[in-house]
mmCIF file of C-alpha atoms in Angstrom:
data_model
loop_
_atom_site.group_PDB
_atom_site.id
_atom_site.type_symbol
_atom_site.label_atom_id
_atom_site.label_comp_id
_atom_site.label_asym_id
_atom_site.label_seq_id
_atom_site.Cartn_x
_atom_site.Cartn_y
_atom_site.Cartn_z
ATOM 1 C CA MET A 1 9.104 64.480 133.931
ATOM 2 C CA PRO A 2 12.162 63.974 136.307
ATOM 3 C CA LYS A 3 15.197 65.154 135.011
ATOM 4 C CA ILE A 4 17.751 62.639 133.870
ATOM 5 C CA TYR A 5 20.690 64.210 135.823
ATOM 6 C CA LEU A 6 20.985 67.614 137.611
ATOM 7 C CA SER A 7 20.626 71.064 135.907
ATOM 8 C CA ALA A 8 23.230 72.753 134.426
ATOM 9 C CA ALA A 9 23.126 75.302 137.368
ATOM 10 C CA MET A 10 23.078 72.742 139.801
ATOM 11 C CA SER A 11 25.828 70.722 137.867
ATOM 12 C CA GLN A 12 27.841 73.383 138.063
ATOM 13 C CA THR A 13 27.345 73.953 142.129
ATOM 14 C CA GLN A 14 27.757 70.572 142.962
ATOM 15 C CA THR A 15 30.753 70.058 140.367
ATOM 16 C CA ASN A 16 32.124 72.978 142.436
ATOM 17 C CA SER A 17 32.004 71.556 145.500
ATOM 18 C CA ALA A 18 32.657 68.129 144.804
ATOM 19 C CA LYS A 19 36.279 68.705 145.412
ATOM 20 C CA TYR A 20 34.974 68.959 149.048
ATOM 21 C CA ILE A 21 32.775 66.026 149.283
ATOM 22 C CA LYS A 22 34.070 63.937 152.305
ATOM 23 C CA SER A 23 34.904 60.347 152.011
ATOM 24 C CA SER A 24 31.499 58.134 152.372
ATOM 25 C CA PRO A 25 31.587 54.905 154.185
ATOM 26 C CA TRP A 26 28.809 54.000 151.816
ATOM 27 C CA VAL A 27 30.538 55.279 148.320
ATOM 28 C CA LEU A 28 33.682 54.087 147.586
ATOM 29 C CA LYS A 29 36.132 55.170 145.130
ATOM 30 C CA SER A 30 37.943 52.806 142.695
ATOM 31 C CA LYS A 31 41.726 54.035 141.599
ATOM 32 C CA ASN A 32 41.385 55.289 138.537
ATOM 33 C CA THR A 33 38.788 57.692 140.237
ATOM 34 C CA ASN A 34 39.645 61.332 138.839
ATOM 35 C CA SER A 35 38.111 64.418 140.092
ATOM 36 C CA ASN A 36 36.363 65.064 137.171
ATOM 37 C CA PRO A 37 34.721 61.737 135.815
ATOM 38 C CA GLN A 38 32.120 62.216 132.915
ATOM 39 C CA ILE A 39 30.064 59.489 134.327
ATOM 40 C CA ARG A 40 29.601 57.964 137.553
ATOM 41 C CA LEU A 41 28.765 54.631 138.035
ATOM 42 C CA PHE A 42 27.398 52.996 141.519
ATOM 43 C CA CYS A 43 27.482 49.204 141.747
ATOM 44 C CA LEU A 44 25.520 47.223 144.485
ATOM 45 C CA PRO A 45 26.509 43.870 145.570
ATOM 46 C CA PHE A 46 24.507 40.755 145.783
ATOM 47 C CA ALA A 47 23.281 39.020 149.270
ATOM 48 C CA GLY A 48 26.469 38.477 151.470
ATOM 49 C CA LYS A 49 28.848 40.511 149.684
ATOM 50 C CA GLY A 50 30.793 43.749 149.873
ATOM 51 C CA ALA A 51 32.045 46.202 147.714
ATOM 52 C CA SER A 52 35.098 44.380 147.055
ATOM 53 C CA ILE A 53 33.583 42.351 144.201
ATOM 54 C CA TYR A 54 33.656 45.334 142.202
ATOM 55 C CA HIS A 55 37.107 46.420 143.622
ATOM 56 C CA ASN A 56 38.943 45.819 140.054
ATOM 57 C CA TRP A 57 36.230 47.191 137.416
ATOM 58 C CA TYR A 58 37.633 50.083 136.933
ATOM 59 C CA GLN A 59 40.380 48.130 135.104
ATOM 60 C CA ASP A 60 38.208 47.288 132.166
ATOM 61 C CA LEU A 61 36.459 51.389 132.053
ATOM 62 C CA PRO A 62 37.963 54.219 130.814
ATOM 63 C CA PRO A 63 38.613 56.717 133.407
ATOM 64 C CA GLU A 64 35.774 58.665 132.083
ATOM 65 C CA ILE A 65 33.964 56.520 134.091
ATOM 66 C CA ALA A 66 34.114 56.515 137.899
ATOM 67 C CA VAL A 67 33.265 53.410 139.204
ATOM 68 C CA HIS A 68 31.530 53.538 142.818
ATOM 69 C CA PRO A 69 31.021 50.669 144.783
ATOM 70 C CA ILE A 70 28.617 50.678 147.281
ATOM 71 C CA GLN A 71 29.744 49.194 150.655
ATOM 72 C CA LEU A 72 26.322 48.181 152.953
ATOM 73 C CA PRO A 73 27.119 48.467 156.686
ATOM 74 C CA GLY A 74 27.963 45.128 158.727
ATOM 75 C CA ARG A 75 30.638 43.538 155.937
ATOM 76 C CA GLU A 76 34.128 43.986 154.895
ATOM 77 C CA ASN A 77 35.466 47.460 156.022
ATOM 78 C CA ARG A 78 31.931 48.284 158.095
ATOM 79 C CA LEU A 79 31.988 44.528 159.691
ATOM 80 C CA ASN A 80 31.393 46.328 163.119
ATOM 81 C CA GLU A 81 28.393 48.073 162.120
ATOM 82 C CA PRO A 82 24.952 46.734 162.739
ATOM 83 C CA LEU A 83 23.627 45.049 159.485
ATOM 84 C CA LEU A 84 20.111 46.563 158.121
ATOM 85 C CA THR A 85 17.139 44.188 157.624
ATOM 86 C CA GLU A 86 14.512 46.324 156.160
ATOM 87 C CA LEU A 87 15.366 47.774 152.533
ATOM 88 C CA PRO A 88 12.976 51.119 153.110
ATOM 89 C CA ALA A 89 15.486 51.824 155.849
ATOM 90 C CA LEU A 90 18.791 51.087 153.685
ATOM 91 C CA ILE A 91 17.021 53.024 150.733
ATOM 92 C CA ALA A 92 16.263 55.850 153.002
ATOM 93 C CA THR A 93 19.619 56.008 154.211
ATOM 94 C CA LEU A 94 21.715 55.506 151.027
ATOM 95 C CA THR A 95 19.769 57.843 149.092
ATOM 96 C CA GLU A 96 20.833 60.570 151.424
ATOM 97 C CA ALA A 97 24.727 59.266 151.433
ATOM 98 C CA ILE A 98 24.446 59.081 147.849
ATOM 99 C CA TYR A 99 23.095 62.426 146.822
ATOM 100 C CA PRO A 100 26.263 64.960 147.054
ATOM 101 C CA TYR A 101 28.070 62.289 144.240
ATOM 102 C CA LEU A 102 24.990 63.306 141.847
ATOM 103 C CA ASP A 103 26.928 66.356 140.619
ATOM 104 C CA ARG A 104 26.985 64.649 137.044
ATOM 105 C CA PRO A 105 25.377 62.023 135.251
ATOM 106 C CA PHE A 106 25.151 58.427 136.952
ATOM 107 C CA ALA A 107 24.210 55.138 136.074
ATOM 108 C CA PHE A 108 23.609 52.039 138.730
ATOM 109 C CA PHE A 109 24.397 48.301 138.405
ATOM 110 C CA GLY A 110 23.127 45.831 140.398
ATOM 111 C CA HIS A 111 23.236 42.322 141.120
ATOM 112 C CA SER A 112 20.656 40.027 142.457
ATOM 113 C CA MET A 113 20.262 41.532 145.737
ATOM 114 C CA GLY A 114 21.965 44.663 144.398
ATOM 115 C CA ALA A 115 19.507 45.450 141.462
ATOM 116 C CA LEU A 116 16.964 45.529 143.539
ATOM 117 C CA ILE A 117 18.211 48.074 146.197
ATOM 118 C CA SER A 118 19.399 50.057 142.994
ATOM 119 C CA PHE A 119 15.735 50.031 141.468
ATOM 120 C CA GLU A 120 14.307 51.140 144.854
ATOM 121 C CA LEU A 121 17.017 53.496 145.122
ATOM 122 C CA THR A 122 16.369 54.960 141.602
ATOM 123 C CA ARG A 123 12.968 55.799 142.783
ATOM 124 C CA GLN A 124 13.538 57.372 145.849
ATOM 125 C CA ILE A 125 15.872 59.553 144.000
ATOM 126 C CA ARG A 126 13.502 60.161 141.769
ATOM 127 C CA ARG A 127 11.035 61.101 144.179
ATOM 128 C CA LYS A 128 12.944 63.228 146.712
ATOM 129 C CA TYR A 129 15.283 64.833 144.105
ATOM 130 C CA GLY A 130 13.875 64.738 140.644
ATOM 131 C CA LEU A 131 16.949 62.865 138.963
ATOM 132 C CA GLU A 132 17.100 59.681 137.094
ATOM 133 C CA PRO A 133 20.124 57.981 135.968
ATOM 134 C CA ILE A 134 21.011 57.794 132.449
ATOM 135 C CA HIS A 135 21.201 54.144 132.393
ATOM 136 C CA LEU A 136 20.230 50.941 134.601
ATOM 137 C CA PHE A 137 22.107 47.629 134.673
ATOM 138 C CA ILE A 138 19.967 44.910 136.305
ATOM 139 C CA SER A 139 21.746 41.696 136.605
ATOM 140 C CA GLY A 140 20.550 38.141 138.106
ATOM 141 C CA ARG A 141 17.712 39.374 139.213
ATOM 142 C CA LEU A 142 13.845 38.878 138.736
ATOM 143 C CA ALA A 143 11.554 41.633 137.929
ATOM 144 C CA PRO A 144 9.895 43.221 141.045
ATOM 145 C CA GLN A 145 6.457 42.509 140.052
ATOM 146 C CA ARG A 146 7.051 38.934 140.352
ATOM 147 C CA ARG A 147 7.559 36.900 143.203
ATOM 148 C CA ARG A 148 9.438 33.297 143.655
ATOM 149 C CA LEU A 149 7.263 31.376 145.327
ATOM 150 C CA ARG A 150 9.101 29.457 147.694
ATOM 151 C CA PRO A 151 9.250 29.532 151.919
ATOM 152 C CA PRO A 152 11.365 32.208 153.052
ATOM 153 C CA LEU A 153 14.884 31.232 153.291
ATOM 154 C CA HIS A 154 16.433 33.665 155.957
ATOM 155 C CA ASN A 155 15.037 32.148 159.314
ATOM 156 C CA LEU A 156 15.622 28.519 158.196
ATOM 157 C CA PRO A 157 17.519 26.356 160.769
ATOM 158 C CA GLU A 158 21.318 26.511 160.382
ATOM 159 C CA GLU A 159 21.898 23.069 158.965
ATOM 160 C CA ALA A 160 19.139 23.787 156.287
ATOM 161 C CA PHE A 161 20.499 27.061 155.777
ATOM 162 C CA ILE A 162 23.791 25.596 154.934
ATOM 163 C CA ASP A 163 22.340 23.144 152.750
ATOM 164 C CA LYS A 164 20.463 25.780 151.109
ATOM 165 C CA LEU A 165 23.463 28.141 150.198
ATOM 166 C CA ARG A 166 25.276 24.786 149.011
ATOM 167 C CA SER A 167 22.495 24.447 146.307
ATOM 168 C CA PHE A 168 23.166 27.774 144.686
ATOM 169 C CA ASN A 169 26.744 27.304 144.141
ATOM 170 C CA GLY A 170 28.004 30.379 145.104
ATOM 171 C CA THR A 171 29.773 29.581 148.269
ATOM 172 C CA PRO A 172 32.861 27.632 147.942
ATOM 173 C CA GLU A 173 32.743 24.167 149.702
ATOM 174 C CA ALA A 174 35.824 25.147 151.967
ATOM 175 C CA VAL A 175 33.736 28.339 153.131
ATOM 176 C CA LEU A 176 30.937 26.000 153.793
ATOM 177 C CA GLN A 177 33.299 23.843 156.129
ATOM 178 C CA ASN A 178 34.722 26.632 157.809
ATOM 179 C CA LEU A 179 32.948 27.377 161.268
ATOM 180 C CA ASP A 180 34.800 31.046 161.675
ATOM 181 C CA LEU A 181 34.189 31.950 158.338
ATOM 182 C CA MET A 182 30.256 30.590 158.252
ATOM 183 C CA ASN A 183 29.973 32.437 161.506
ATOM 184 C CA LEU A 184 30.657 36.253 160.155
ATOM 185 C CA LEU A 185 28.733 34.981 156.625
ATOM 186 C CA ILE A 186 25.389 33.696 157.907
ATOM 187 C CA PRO A 187 24.245 36.773 159.640
ATOM 188 C CA ILE A 188 25.021 38.757 156.766
ATOM 189 C CA LEU A 189 23.177 36.745 154.569
ATOM 190 C CA ARG A 190 20.066 36.067 156.935
ATOM 191 C CA ALA A 191 19.917 39.977 157.027
ATOM 192 C CA ASP A 192 20.165 40.401 153.399
ATOM 193 C CA LEU A 193 17.958 37.631 152.387
ATOM 194 C CA GLY A 194 15.124 38.760 154.822
ATOM 195 C CA MET A 195 15.588 42.245 153.260
ATOM 196 C CA CYS A 196 14.804 40.832 150.030
ATOM 197 C CA GLU A 197 12.010 38.382 151.446
ATOM 198 C CA LYS A 198 10.344 40.584 153.188
ATOM 199 C CA TYR A 199 9.999 43.270 149.914
ATOM 200 C CA THR A 200 6.836 43.921 148.429
ATOM 201 C CA TYR A 201 6.524 45.748 145.470
ATOM 202 C CA GLN A 202 4.263 48.808 145.013
ATOM 203 C CA PRO A 203 3.419 50.282 141.118
ATOM 204 C CA GLU A 204 5.052 53.692 139.995
ATOM 205 C CA ALA A 205 5.654 55.009 136.835
ATOM 206 C CA PRO A 206 8.402 53.433 134.988
ATOM 207 C CA PHE A 207 11.683 55.369 134.374
ATOM 208 C CA ASN A 208 12.671 57.817 131.596
ATOM 209 C CA CYS A 209 16.140 55.915 131.392
ATOM 210 C CA PRO A 210 16.727 52.848 129.484
ATOM 211 C CA ILE A 211 17.129 49.465 131.114
ATOM 212 C CA SER A 212 19.791 46.757 130.448
ATOM 213 C CA CYS A 213 19.432 43.358 131.911
ATOM 214 C CA PHE A 214 21.539 40.253 132.092
ATOM 215 C CA GLY A 215 20.865 36.449 132.789
ATOM 216 C CA GLY A 216 22.345 33.709 133.549
ATOM 217 C CA LEU A 217 21.681 30.876 130.997
ATOM 218 C CA GLU A 218 21.585 28.130 133.890
ATOM 219 C CA ASP A 219 20.687 30.574 136.345
ATOM 220 C CA ARG A 220 16.764 29.280 138.378
ATOM 221 C CA GLU A 221 16.831 31.948 140.333
ATOM 222 C CA ALA A 222 16.036 34.415 137.471
ATOM 223 C CA GLU A 223 15.235 32.678 134.244
ATOM 224 C CA LEU A 224 14.727 34.398 130.926
ATOM 225 C CA GLU A 225 10.898 35.406 131.310
ATOM 226 C CA ASP A 226 11.532 36.896 134.763
ATOM 227 C CA LEU A 227 14.062 38.979 133.435
ATOM 228 C CA GLU A 228 11.893 40.230 130.508
ATOM 229 C CA GLY A 229 9.681 41.645 133.205
ATOM 230 C CA TRP A 230 11.787 44.451 133.474
ATOM 231 C CA LYS A 231 11.026 45.913 130.114
ATOM 232 C CA GLU A 232 7.955 47.147 132.050
ATOM 233 C CA HIS A 233 10.329 49.604 134.192
ATOM 234 C CA THR A 234 11.422 51.613 131.283
ATOM 235 C CA SER A 235 9.688 54.116 128.715
ATOM 236 C CA SER A 236 13.101 54.324 127.214
ATOM 237 C CA SER A 237 14.931 51.314 125.366
ATOM 238 C CA PHE A 238 15.106 48.234 127.026
ATOM 239 C CA HIS A 239 18.143 45.491 126.479
ATOM 240 C CA LEU A 240 18.276 41.818 127.733
ATOM 241 C CA ARG A 241 21.452 39.822 127.318
ATOM 242 C CA MET A 242 21.909 36.266 128.735
ATOM 243 C CA LEU A 243 25.472 35.017 129.285
ATOM 244 C CA PRO A 244 26.866 31.733 130.605
ATOM 245 C CA GLY A 245 26.606 30.706 133.918
ATOM 246 C CA ASN A 246 24.253 30.163 137.129
ATOM 247 C CA HIS A 247 23.301 32.525 139.396
ATOM 248 C CA PHE A 248 26.731 33.743 139.949
ATOM 249 C CA PHE A 249 27.750 34.263 136.221
ATOM 250 C CA LEU A 250 29.189 37.624 136.996
ATOM 251 C CA LEU A 251 31.995 36.597 138.609
ATOM 252 C CA ASP A 252 32.856 34.439 135.537
ATOM 253 C CA THR A 253 31.579 36.542 132.506
ATOM 254 C CA LYS A 254 33.110 40.283 133.952
ATOM 255 C CA GLN A 255 34.400 41.041 130.953
ATOM 256 C CA LEU A 256 31.260 40.438 129.093
ATOM 257 C CA VAL A 257 29.614 42.088 131.325
ATOM 258 C CA LEU A 258 32.201 45.222 131.281
ATOM 259 C CA SER A 259 32.029 45.010 127.545
ATOM 260 C CA ALA A 260 28.294 45.712 127.291
ATOM 261 C CA VAL A 261 27.878 48.490 130.205
ATOM 262 C CA MET A 262 30.839 50.333 128.177
ATOM 263 C CA ALA A 263 28.709 49.777 124.982
ATOM 264 C CA ASP A 264 25.740 51.031 126.751
ATOM 265 C CA LEU A 265 27.465 54.118 128.030
ATOM 266 C CA ARG A 266 29.349 54.969 125.188
ATOM 267 C CA ALA A 267 27.103 57.423 123.548
ATOM 268 C CA HIS A 268 27.079 59.276 126.746
ATOM 269 C CA LEU A 269 31.093 59.772 126.525
ATOM 270 C CA CYS A 270 33.309 62.259 124.836
ATOM 271 C CA LEU A 271 36.130 60.450 124.147
ATOM 272 C CA HIS A 272 39.316 62.331 122.877
ATOM 273 C CA ARG A 273 41.509 59.274 121.905
#
């Protein structure tokens, strides 16, 4: 059975060495990150976005939880790096990058594409290091064993591609009309959507950690029955919360999401307040 987090001896060794972890381009730190948090919460973005969507999450969580947004290459401060277009390559590299930060209990939160990355990253960490998070938070993503039966979007001609983006209601019209911004955004979106659309699910044993799932009541990309499929991936507890909004409900219900995250992680915290 995989360990949920590092053994006491290994944890102490890595806790001592954590002071010397060099800054990683993959694993960012929020402003409140202290040198000895009780939990690390790694947050993975949805398609086309970067770590900045989680930049203020630390404001609504106690300092005992270190928020680490994950920055993928080819966007924001990594704009000049090549985009990754294959999920296995991304998972392999990210697994190596994140390992020095697994010096204490950790959890993953991912929305849409970020949820898929979180899922496969958890599997790879379990395979390679025998570790699991204390909690897996899944948002706005159908269960990996289910597939949306539709033609691929990532290789559509540009005009049709932009029309599809418009239909998702996640990109402001002012951005869709801005040629310079779209020239930056479209390659990122094509790479990210391609990664998701080429994904092939392979069965494995369920996780021992709990899974909490969030969905949007008006989201047609991940409806209730699609989200319920995530319960197959844990031998522990499963909690599904449906919130107001479409596929990008995360942006409008941040306070509700973070309250739920805090409630689910509270059992792992020793707060002296």
